[in-house]
Tab-separated table of C-alpha atoms in Angstrom:
chain	number	residue	atom	x	y	z
A	1	MET	CA	-17.451	59.598	24.867
A	2	ASN	CA	-14.398	62.431	26.021
A	3	GLY	CA	-13.606	65.127	24.186
A	4	ALA	CA	-10.737	66.945	24.190
A	5	ALA	CA	-10.883	71.164	25.161
A	6	ASP	CA	-11.517	72.296	22.710
A	7	GLY	CA	-14.958	70.319	21.748
A	8	LYS	CA	-13.144	67.466	19.640
A	9	PRO	CA	-12.757	64.192	20.315
A	10	THR	CA	-9.602	62.647	20.736
A	11	ALA	CA	-7.490	59.940	19.015
A	12	SER	CA	-8.664	57.572	21.734
A	13	ALA	CA	-12.062	58.099	21.050
A	14	ARG	CA	-11.798	58.118	17.947
A	15	ALA	CA	-10.200	54.894	17.988
A	16	SER	CA	-12.025	53.626	20.530
A	17	THR	CA	-15.493	54.427	18.365
A	18	GLY	CA	-13.219	52.204	15.235
A	19	VAL	CA	-12.999	49.578	16.536
A	20	LEU	CA	-16.805	49.559	18.250
A	21	ALA	CA	-18.240	49.970	14.873
A	22	ALA	CA	-15.447	47.502	13.307
A	23	THR	CA	-16.272	44.852	15.953
A	24	CYS	CA	-20.384	45.837	14.982
A	25	VAL	CA	-20.005	45.315	11.359
A	26	SER	CA	-17.708	41.800	11.100
A	27	ALA	CA	-20.041	40.576	14.624
A	28	PHE	CA	-23.709	41.595	11.807
A	29	VAL	CA	-22.387	40.384	8.716
A	30	VAL	CA	-21.065	36.801	10.703
A	31	ASN	CA	-23.841	35.610	12.322
A	32	ALA	CA	-26.231	37.397	9.391
A	33	ASN	CA	-24.205	34.239	7.491
A	34	THR	CA	-25.327	31.923	10.132
A	35	SER	CA	-28.800	32.744	10.591
A	36	ALA	CA	-29.058	32.992	6.502
A	37	VAL	CA	-27.837	30.403	6.273
A	38	SER	CA	-30.255	27.649	7.758
A	39	ILE	CA	-33.336	29.339	6.299
A	40	LEU	CA	-31.991	29.164	2.620
A	41	LEU	CA	-30.887	25.281	3.839
A	42	PRO	CA	-34.137	24.146	1.777
A	43	ALA	CA	-33.197	26.525	-0.772
A	44	ILE	CA	-29.884	25.202	-1.876
A	45	SER	CA	-30.916	22.255	-1.144
A	46	GLU	CA	-33.451	22.495	-4.702
A	47	ASP	CA	-31.300	24.041	-5.865
A	48	THR	CA	-28.145	21.897	-5.671
A	49	GLY	CA	-30.022	17.654	-5.612
A	50	ALA	CA	-28.475	17.699	-2.520
A	51	SER	CA	-30.339	16.527	0.866
A	52	LEU	CA	-30.945	18.260	3.504
A	53	ALA	CA	-29.003	16.358	6.250
A	54	THR	CA	-26.408	17.176	3.511
A	55	LEU	CA	-26.699	20.159	3.189
A	56	GLN	CA	-26.844	19.887	7.109
A	57	TRP	CA	-23.143	20.524	7.701
A	58	ALA	CA	-23.111	23.669	5.852
A	59	VAL	CA	-24.409	24.333	9.015
A	60	THR	CA	-21.975	22.310	11.358
A	61	GLY	CA	-18.997	22.661	9.611
A	62	TYR	CA	-19.065	27.053	9.934
A	63	SER	CA	-19.651	26.194	14.012
A	64	LEU	CA	-17.387	23.176	14.136
A	65	VAL	CA	-14.264	25.744	12.705
A	66	GLY	CA	-14.467	28.446	14.322
A	67	ALA	CA	-14.664	26.971	17.781
A	68	ALA	CA	-11.141	24.785	16.671
A	69	VAL	CA	-9.600	28.253	15.060
A	70	ILE	CA	-11.366	31.143	17.648
A	71	VAL	CA	-8.533	30.824	20.131
A	72	THR	CA	-5.829	30.575	17.718
A	73	SER	CA	-6.771	33.494	15.670
A	74	GLY	CA	-6.429	35.870	18.670
A	75	ALA	CA	-2.652	34.021	19.310
A	76	LEU	CA	-2.098	35.812	15.659
A	77	GLY	CA	-3.057	38.904	16.739
A	78	ASP	CA	-1.045	38.814	19.404
A	79	ILE	CA	1.797	37.928	17.583
A	80	PHE	CA	1.701	40.144	14.416
A	81	GLY	CA	-1.205	42.397	14.833
A	82	ARG	CA	-4.841	42.342	15.607
A	83	ARG	CA	-5.767	44.859	13.339
A	84	ARG	CA	-4.233	42.881	10.657
A	85	ILE	CA	-5.510	40.012	11.536
A	86	PHE	CA	-8.850	40.960	11.891
A	87	ILE	CA	-8.891	42.398	8.139
A	88	GLY	CA	-7.019	38.696	6.742
A	89	GLY	CA	-10.892	37.386	8.516
A	90	LEU	CA	-12.755	40.503	6.695
A	91	LEU	CA	-10.584	39.284	3.001
A	92	LEU	CA	-10.747	36.422	3.658
A	93	PHE	CA	-14.653	35.588	4.292
A	94	VAL	CA	-14.696	38.718	0.926
A	95	ALA	CA	-13.588	35.656	-1.075
A	96	SER	CA	-15.454	32.768	-0.101
A	97	CYS	CA	-18.178	34.914	-0.030
A	98	LEU	CA	-17.852	35.346	-4.158
A	99	LEU	CA	-17.498	31.628	-4.626
A	100	VAL	CA	-20.456	31.701	-5.879
A	101	ASP	CA	-23.288	33.064	-8.193
A	102	VAL	CA	-24.856	36.767	-7.385
A	103	THR	CA	-29.415	35.241	-7.972
A	104	GLY	CA	-31.099	33.361	-5.892
A	105	TRP	CA	-30.264	32.609	-2.793
A	106	GLN	CA	-26.494	33.145	-3.743
A	107	GLY	CA	-27.171	37.128	-3.846
A	108	LEU	CA	-27.161	37.505	-0.247
A	109	PHE	CA	-23.293	36.134	-0.406
A	110	TRP	CA	-22.658	39.702	-2.020
A	111	ILE	CA	-24.913	41.150	0.231
A	112	ASP	CA	-22.931	40.023	3.416
A	113	ALA	CA	-18.901	40.585	0.351
A	114	GLY	CA	-20.505	43.974	-0.104
A	115	ILE	CA	-20.926	44.760	3.945
A	116	ALA	CA	-17.758	42.939	4.746
A	117	ALA	CA	-15.464	44.942	2.135
A	118	VAL	CA	-16.850	48.399	3.846
A	119	CYS	CA	-15.525	47.641	7.339
A	120	VAL	CA	-11.543	46.535	5.433
A	121	PRO	CA	-10.848	50.219	5.009
A	122	LEU	CA	-13.335	51.849	7.875
A	123	THR	CA	-10.634	49.534	10.151
A	124	LEU	CA	-7.718	50.851	8.780
A	125	ARG	CA	-8.762	54.591	9.110
A	126	THR	CA	-9.780	54.393	12.737
A	127	VAL	CA	-8.652	51.151	14.112
A	128	PRO	CA	-4.504	51.516	15.100
A	129	GLU	CA	-2.051	48.105	15.438
A	130	SER	CA	-1.909	46.485	18.593
A	131	ARG	CA	-0.594	43.216	19.219
A	132	ASP	CA	0.727	42.086	22.335
A	133	PRO	CA	5.202	41.701	22.713
A	134	SER	CA	6.004	39.583	26.026
A	135	ARG	CA	3.825	36.623	24.026
A	136	PRO	CA	6.003	33.918	22.460
A	137	ARG	CA	6.293	34.010	18.948
A	138	SER	CA	4.638	29.570	19.205
A	139	VAL	CA	1.161	28.997	18.169
A	140	ASP	CA	-0.645	26.270	19.402
A	141	LEU	CA	-1.234	24.776	16.286
A	142	ALA	CA	-1.450	21.214	17.901
A	143	GLY	CA	-3.943	22.442	20.504
A	144	THR	CA	-6.572	23.571	17.212
A	145	ALA	CA	-5.886	20.328	15.248
A	146	LEU	CA	-6.744	17.924	18.042
A	147	VAL	CA	-10.550	20.335	19.074
A	148	ALA	CA	-11.210	19.142	15.071
A	149	ALA	CA	-10.089	15.926	15.331
A	150	VAL	CA	-12.445	15.694	19.204
A	151	LEU	CA	-15.486	17.551	17.434
A	152	VAL	CA	-15.338	15.980	13.294
A	153	PRO	CA	-15.688	12.539	13.863
A	154	PHE	CA	-18.096	13.019	17.808
A	155	VAL	CA	-20.601	14.239	15.611
A	156	PHE	CA	-20.617	12.573	12.750
A	157	ALA	CA	-20.681	9.865	14.763
A	158	VAL	CA	-24.598	11.103	17.336
A	159	THR	CA	-25.520	12.408	12.950
A	160	GLU	CA	-25.060	9.483	11.349
A	161	GLY	CA	-25.591	7.263	14.410
A	162	ALA	CA	-29.232	6.168	13.226
A	163	ASP	CA	-28.456	5.160	10.087
A	164	TRP	CA	-25.149	3.413	10.403
A	165	GLY	CA	-25.978	1.511	13.812
A	166	TRP	CA	-25.037	3.128	17.201
A	167	LEU	CA	-23.313	-0.129	17.912
A	168	SER	CA	-21.467	-0.019	14.398
A	169	VAL	CA	-18.028	-0.108	13.698
A	170	PRO	CA	-18.401	3.392	11.685
A	171	THR	CA	-19.853	4.867	14.634
A	172	LEU	CA	-17.511	3.545	17.433
A	173	ALA	CA	-14.966	3.665	15.756
A	174	CYS	CA	-15.425	7.477	15.669
A	175	PHE	CA	-16.124	7.604	19.476
A	176	VAL	CA	-13.061	6.370	19.540
A	177	ILE	CA	-11.514	8.448	17.593
A	178	SER	CA	-13.228	11.750	19.183
A	179	ALA	CA	-12.053	10.381	23.225
A	180	VAL	CA	-8.188	9.663	21.698
A	181	ALA	CA	-7.642	13.329	20.681
A	182	VAL	CA	-9.906	14.073	24.086
A	183	ALA	CA	-6.456	12.545	25.828
A	184	GLY	CA	-4.434	14.390	23.567
A	185	PHE	CA	-5.444	17.417	23.368
A	186	VAL	CA	-5.019	17.685	27.429
A	187	MET	CA	-1.163	15.547	27.793
A	188	VAL	CA	-0.330	18.528	24.441
A	189	GLU	CA	-1.481	21.500	26.872
A	190	LYS	CA	0.773	20.363	29.771
A	191	ARG	CA	3.625	20.026	27.683
A	192	VAL	CA	3.411	23.150	25.003
A	193	ARG	CA	4.810	26.379	25.877
A	194	THR	CA	1.771	28.783	25.523
A	195	PRO	CA	-1.481	26.106	25.679
A	196	LEU	CA	-4.645	26.788	23.467
A	197	ILE	CA	-5.835	26.537	26.678
A	198	ASP	CA	-4.561	27.161	29.874
A	199	PRO	CA	-5.692	23.874	31.960
A	200	ALA	CA	-5.522	25.570	35.540
A	201	LEU	CA	-8.941	27.234	33.923
A	202	LEU	CA	-9.902	24.043	33.285
A	203	HIS	CA	-10.577	23.469	37.251
A	204	ASN	CA	-12.568	26.778	37.645
A	205	LYS	CA	-15.366	25.261	38.627
A	206	ILE	CA	-17.345	28.553	37.667
A	207	LEU	CA	-15.732	29.321	34.352
A	208	VAL	CA	-16.785	25.703	33.272
A	209	GLY	CA	-20.267	26.035	34.913
A	210	SER	CA	-20.563	29.541	33.372
A	211	SER	CA	-18.677	28.273	29.524
A	212	VAL	CA	-21.189	25.524	29.278
A	213	ALA	CA	-24.493	26.690	29.534
A	214	ILE	CA	-23.341	29.586	27.318
A	215	LEU	CA	-22.607	25.815	25.467
A	216	VAL	CA	-26.074	24.663	26.169
A	217	VAL	CA	-27.508	27.976	25.120
A	218	ALA	CA	-25.767	28.572	21.859
A	219	GLY	CA	-25.834	25.257	20.875
A	220	CYS	CA	-30.200	25.606	21.726
A	221	ILE	CA	-30.551	28.773	19.740
A	222	ASN	CA	-29.057	27.167	16.385
A	223	ALA	CA	-31.024	24.047	16.609
A	224	VAL	CA	-34.714	25.153	17.386
A	225	MET	CA	-33.634	27.563	14.341
A	226	TYR	CA	-32.588	25.106	12.273
A	227	VAL	CA	-36.288	23.546	12.191
A	228	CYS	CA	-37.665	26.360	12.621
A	229	SER	CA	-36.196	26.552	9.060
A	230	LEU	CA	-37.110	23.467	7.267
A	231	TYR	CA	-40.400	23.031	9.029
A	232	PHE	CA	-41.469	26.747	7.620
A	233	GLN	CA	-40.394	25.995	4.701
A	234	ASN	CA	-41.644	22.674	4.133
A	235	LEU	CA	-45.346	22.602	1.487
A	236	ASP	CA	-46.599	20.236	4.238
A	237	GLY	CA	-45.294	22.314	6.554
A	238	LEU	CA	-47.205	25.675	6.656
A	239	GLY	CA	-44.903	26.104	3.237
A	240	MET	CA	-43.516	30.121	3.717
A	241	THR	CA	-40.712	30.868	1.390
A	242	PRO	CA	-37.505	31.977	2.520
A	243	LEU	CA	-38.203	35.579	3.335
A	244	GLU	CA	-41.561	34.627	4.994
A	245	ALA	CA	-38.974	32.305	6.799
A	246	GLY	CA	-36.938	34.460	8.213
A	247	VAL	CA	-39.380	36.925	8.640
A	248	ALA	CA	-41.453	34.666	11.161
A	249	THR	CA	-37.939	34.299	13.489
A	250	LEU	CA	-38.006	38.332	13.859
A	251	PRO	CA	-39.792	37.521	17.060
A	252	ALA	CA	-37.203	35.157	18.196
A	253	ALA	CA	-34.875	37.706	17.741
A	254	ALA	CA	-36.889	41.143	18.872
A	255	GLY	CA	-37.233	38.331	22.435
A	256	ILE	CA	-33.299	39.227	23.191
A	257	VAL	CA	-32.849	42.650	21.982
A	258	VAL	CA	-35.807	44.140	24.851
A	259	THR	CA	-33.879	41.430	26.808
A	260	ALA	CA	-30.188	42.505	25.822
A	261	PRO	CA	-30.547	45.767	28.645
A	262	LEU	CA	-32.539	44.783	30.586
A	263	ILE	CA	-30.277	42.627	32.403
A	264	THR	CA	-27.917	44.055	33.840
A	265	ARG	CA	-29.790	44.889	36.376
A	266	PHE	CA	-31.671	42.219	36.891
A	267	VAL	CA	-28.822	40.588	38.157
A	268	ASP	CA	-27.463	43.855	39.998
A	269	ARG	CA	-30.202	42.760	42.219
A	270	LEU	CA	-31.269	38.972	42.262
A	271	GLY	CA	-27.720	37.557	41.378
A	272	ALA	CA	-26.122	35.489	38.143
A	273	ARG	CA	-27.072	32.525	39.099
A	274	LYS	CA	-30.580	32.799	40.235
A	275	VAL	CA	-30.621	34.796	36.279
A	276	ILE	CA	-29.640	32.159	34.563
A	277	ALA	CA	-31.907	29.483	36.256
A	278	GLY	CA	-35.082	31.482	35.734
A	279	GLY	CA	-33.922	31.744	31.949
A	280	PHE	CA	-33.283	28.482	31.525
A	281	GLY	CA	-36.605	27.539	32.696
A	282	ILE	CA	-38.455	29.631	31.476
A	283	ALA	CA	-37.005	28.378	27.706
A	284	THR	CA	-37.640	24.831	28.799
A	285	VAL	CA	-41.056	26.219	29.152
A	286	GLY	CA	-41.429	27.644	25.685
A	287	LEU	CA	-39.435	24.409	23.673
A	288	ALA	CA	-42.377	22.541	25.892
A	289	VAL	CA	-44.752	24.201	24.607
A	290	PHE	CA	-42.821	22.741	21.079
A	291	ALA	CA	-43.731	19.518	21.900
A	292	PHE	CA	-47.148	19.635	21.387
A	293	VAL	CA	-46.342	20.752	18.101
A	294	GLU	CA	-49.208	19.336	15.186
A	295	ALA	CA	-50.479	19.466	11.448
A	296	SER	CA	-52.719	21.858	12.148
A	297	TRP	CA	-50.836	24.357	13.872
A	298	GLY	CA	-50.444	27.982	11.876
A	299	TYR	CA	-47.838	31.503	11.955
A	300	ALA	CA	-50.029	32.539	14.622
A	301	THR	CA	-49.062	29.410	17.552
A	302	PHE	CA	-45.109	29.784	17.003
A	303	VAL	CA	-44.548	33.173	17.980
A	304	VAL	CA	-45.409	33.159	21.290
A	305	PRO	CA	-43.257	30.004	22.474
A	306	LEU	CA	-40.735	31.429	20.118
A	307	VAL	CA	-40.572	34.590	22.454
A	308	VAL	CA	-40.465	33.524	25.446
A	309	LEU	CA	-37.193	30.986	24.432
A	310	ALA	CA	-35.266	33.990	23.177
A	311	VAL	CA	-36.343	35.819	26.512
A	312	GLY	CA	-35.300	32.535	28.519
A	313	LEU	CA	-32.594	32.009	26.582
A	314	GLY	CA	-31.018	35.507	26.300
A	315	LEU	CA	-32.144	36.366	30.054
A	316	ALA	CA	-29.736	32.188	29.938
A	317	ASN	CA	-26.473	33.359	28.155
A	318	GLY	CA	-25.981	37.224	29.179
A	319	PRO	CA	-25.486	36.896	33.259
A	320	SER	CA	-22.914	33.398	31.281
A	321	SER	CA	-21.693	35.664	29.751
A	322	SER	CA	-20.202	37.678	32.138
A	323	VAL	CA	-19.144	35.493	34.569
A	324	ALA	CA	-16.712	33.833	32.574
A	325	THR	CA	-14.694	36.952	32.786
A	326	ALA	CA	-15.859	37.866	36.388
A	327	CYS	CA	-13.977	34.827	38.384
A	328	VAL	CA	-10.757	35.075	36.469
A	329	THR	CA	-7.770	37.387	37.465
A	330	ASP	CA	-7.243	41.077	35.435
A	331	ASP	CA	-3.931	38.270	33.330
A	332	GLN	CA	-6.149	35.471	32.965
A	333	VAL	CA	-10.090	37.720	30.801
A	334	GLY	CA	-8.981	36.940	28.219
A	335	ALA	CA	-8.217	32.962	28.212
A	336	ALA	CA	-11.802	33.182	29.725
A	337	SER	CA	-13.238	35.252	27.183
A	338	GLY	CA	-11.692	32.133	24.672
A	339	ILE	CA	-13.147	29.148	26.380
A	340	SER	CA	-16.629	30.925	26.195
A	341	ASN	CA	-16.297	31.710	23.314
A	342	MET	CA	-15.622	28.538	21.975
A	343	GLY	CA	-17.821	26.441	24.423
A	344	ARG	CA	-20.757	28.868	21.568
A	345	TYR	CA	-19.126	27.561	18.870
A	346	VAL	CA	-19.039	23.640	20.124
A	347	GLY	CA	-22.708	24.174	21.547
A	348	ALA	CA	-24.082	25.176	17.360
A	349	ALA	CA	-22.268	22.206	16.069
A	350	VAL	CA	-22.904	19.117	17.945
A	351	LEU	CA	-26.831	20.651	19.273
A	352	THR	CA	-28.112	20.829	15.537
A	353	ALA	CA	-26.097	18.382	14.305
A	354	VAL	CA	-28.277	16.184	17.005
A	355	THR	CA	-30.665	18.084	16.649
A	356	ALA	CA	-30.936	17.644	12.775
A	357	ALA	CA	-30.308	13.504	13.270
A	358	LEU	CA	-33.812	13.076	15.762
A	359	PHE	CA	-35.286	14.681	13.170
A	360	ASP	CA	-34.651	13.711	10.638
A	361	SER	CA	-34.590	9.963	12.625
A	362	VAL	CA	-38.285	10.584	13.298
A	363	TYR	CA	-39.837	11.693	10.242
A	364	THR	CA	-38.589	8.825	8.715
A	365	HIS	CA	-39.819	6.610	10.200
A	366	GLN	CA	-43.214	7.862	10.932
A	367	TYR	CA	-43.073	8.868	6.938
A	368	THR	CA	-41.891	4.624	6.175
A	369	SER	CA	-44.751	3.597	8.353
A	370	GLY	CA	-47.562	5.199	6.870
A	371	THR	CA	-48.275	8.691	8.432
A	372	ALA	CA	-48.659	11.415	6.475
A	373	VAL	CA	-46.169	13.956	5.355
A	374	ALA	CA	-47.470	16.592	7.429
A	375	ASP	CA	-47.376	14.512	10.279
A	376	ALA	CA	-44.921	13.676	10.235
A	377	LEU	CA	-43.759	16.644	9.815
A	378	ALA	CA	-45.108	17.679	13.319
A	379	ALA	CA	-43.750	14.917	14.982
A	380	GLY	CA	-40.234	14.900	14.664
A	381	PHE	CA	-40.803	18.551	15.227
A	382	SER	CA	-42.239	17.854	18.432
A	383	ARG	CA	-39.960	15.169	19.258
A	384	ALA	CA	-36.786	17.456	18.037
A	385	ALA	CA	-38.203	20.052	20.882
A	386	ILE	CA	-38.175	17.833	23.826
A	387	GLY	CA	-35.325	16.554	23.342
A	388	LEU	CA	-33.938	20.137	23.358
A	389	ALA	CA	-36.244	20.856	26.533
A	390	LEU	CA	-33.906	18.323	28.149
A	391	PHE	CA	-31.065	20.100	26.686
A	392	CYS	CA	-32.275	23.170	28.196
A	393	ALA	CA	-33.007	22.203	31.826
A	394	SER	CA	-30.112	20.528	32.477
A	395	GLY	CA	-28.663	23.845	32.152
A	396	ILE	CA	-30.431	24.191	35.175
A	397	ALA	CA	-28.485	23.037	37.489
A	398	LEU	CA	-25.409	24.400	35.622
A	399	ALA	CA	-26.457	27.116	37.607
A	400	LEU	CA	-25.564	25.691	40.903
A	401	LEU	CA	-21.705	25.560	39.413
A	402	VAL	CA	-22.070	29.285	39.087
A	403	GLY	CA	-20.728	30.849	42.348
A	404	ARG	CA	-22.621	34.341	43.851
A	405	ILE	CA	-21.173	36.966	42.156
A	406	ARG	CA	-22.511	39.549	42.100
A	407	PRO	CA	-21.233	43.202	39.803
A	408	THR	CA	-18.685	45.075	42.031
A	409	GLY	CA	-20.936	47.903	41.532
A	410	PRO	CA	-24.312	50.262	39.399
A	411	PRO	CA	-23.886	49.221	35.818
A	412	THR	CA	-21.543	50.810	33.536
A	413	ALA	CA	-21.950	51.451	29.483
A	414	ALA	CA	-19.285	48.203	29.581
A	415	HIS	CA	-21.600	45.855	30.979
A	416	TYR	CA	-24.831	46.934	29.264
A	417	ALA	CA	-22.279	46.439	26.069
A	418	ALA	CA	-21.071	43.192	27.179
A	419	ALA	CA	-25.030	41.972	27.145
A	420	ALA	CA	-25.905	43.303	24.149
A	421	ALA	CA	-22.799	40.910	22.510
A	422	ALA	CA	-23.599	38.163	24.389
A	423	GLY	CA	-25.366	36.896	22.517
A	424	SER	CA	-23.162	36.053	19.807
A	425	HIS	CA	-19.766	36.708	21.814
A	426	THR	CA	-17.974	36.886	24.612
A	427	LEU	CA	-16.598	40.371	26.399
A	428	PRO	CA	-15.146	41.145	28.998
A	429	THR	CA	-16.043	43.972	31.701
A	430	ARG	CA	-13.299	45.363	33.521
A	431	PRO	CA	-9.373	46.050	31.760
A	432	THR	CA	-7.551	43.319	30.667
A	433	ALA	CA	-2.960	42.660	32.695
A	434	GLU	CA	-2.213	44.250	28.510
A	435	THR	CA	-3.251	47.590	28.270
A	436	THR	CA	-3.476	47.182	23.841
A	437	GLY	CA	-5.390	44.158	23.925
A	438	PRO	CA	-6.771	41.248	25.229
A	439	ALA	CA	-5.102	38.721	27.307
A	440	ASN	CA	-3.484	35.435	26.270
A	441	GLY	CA	-4.291	35.922	22.512
A	442	THR	CA	-7.938	36.112	22.720
A	443	PRO	CA	-9.999	38.168	20.639
A	444	ALA	CA	-12.567	40.027	23.228
């Protein structure tokens, strides 16, 4: 932190500290909320009587909405003020957390609401308002709606296809709607004045490759946490309480936290391509171990594969996030960040839905065939892990799309911050053209 001559922090330093603090708090509550909902699904199912297959949409829907609105919210911040939109989002989050009771699993949302509420005065006191006066005041709402029109029917199809029949009218109709929405999105983005996604950026193979790599990482993390939550808490699985299941996933979180500070050094010495490919390779090994899950496994058997998986995904995710903004010009950094962050939400939504459908399908088939419940659950976990391992292995091929981008100098504080944040957000590691905030309406 830079200080004034008298030793007191300058206004700029205070603002930087405020922005960092507000960002950390908001990122914490959003990500804690997502993770906790996955852990609490069995408890919510028991309390409400809704099936786990139905409640899976609580996780998937959260990510779908995030994917649809993340870039649009950045555009609104450019126009109306970034602090104003940020505070509005916090208040909306608080309000949504207060549609529930105060006992049992509902109490979690009160905790999240309280933390988010504290962030409002912190932001008002320390974060200056900023906007992009040169940006057109129009917002690509059509593009936002079309993103939702692409994702929602597609996720419906892959989630319900096994029950409906893959060649049934509802399944095919969902796929057709999604395909038509893709075509419509491309047409709209070419014609609107301020497109949600600049079509020219989609010709950047490095950006596309790194964004898809981020999609794979986010999808694998969320899908694994989903199936672990179900298996750990099922009485015929490990029989844990929600609190025990939450604590049981901490080794995975620890793996990511410990890896984050090392990523920039690895990239500096080896290059992004090797680190990303190596990370996906390590993560694939961790998932492959889960292919051998049996009903006799205790929790201790899950720990090492979880840590290996987390370390591998952390190594793949950090450089991918950095490359996504390093491969574009200064005025495109914000838009590139938006594309990669959208990929993160899309991956979480789609792969959680696919994995949940696979887990449930295998479990149901095994159970109706006379297999013991514990063995059927283990089979569902195993097949889900095999599917995720194959998907994760595709990330090694994606690394070939990432050019030989190396840092222009030694790692800076910005690089370490970006690596630490990469698990939930893509941060640029160099200034954007717009000095008062990110370019092209994308939150950084």
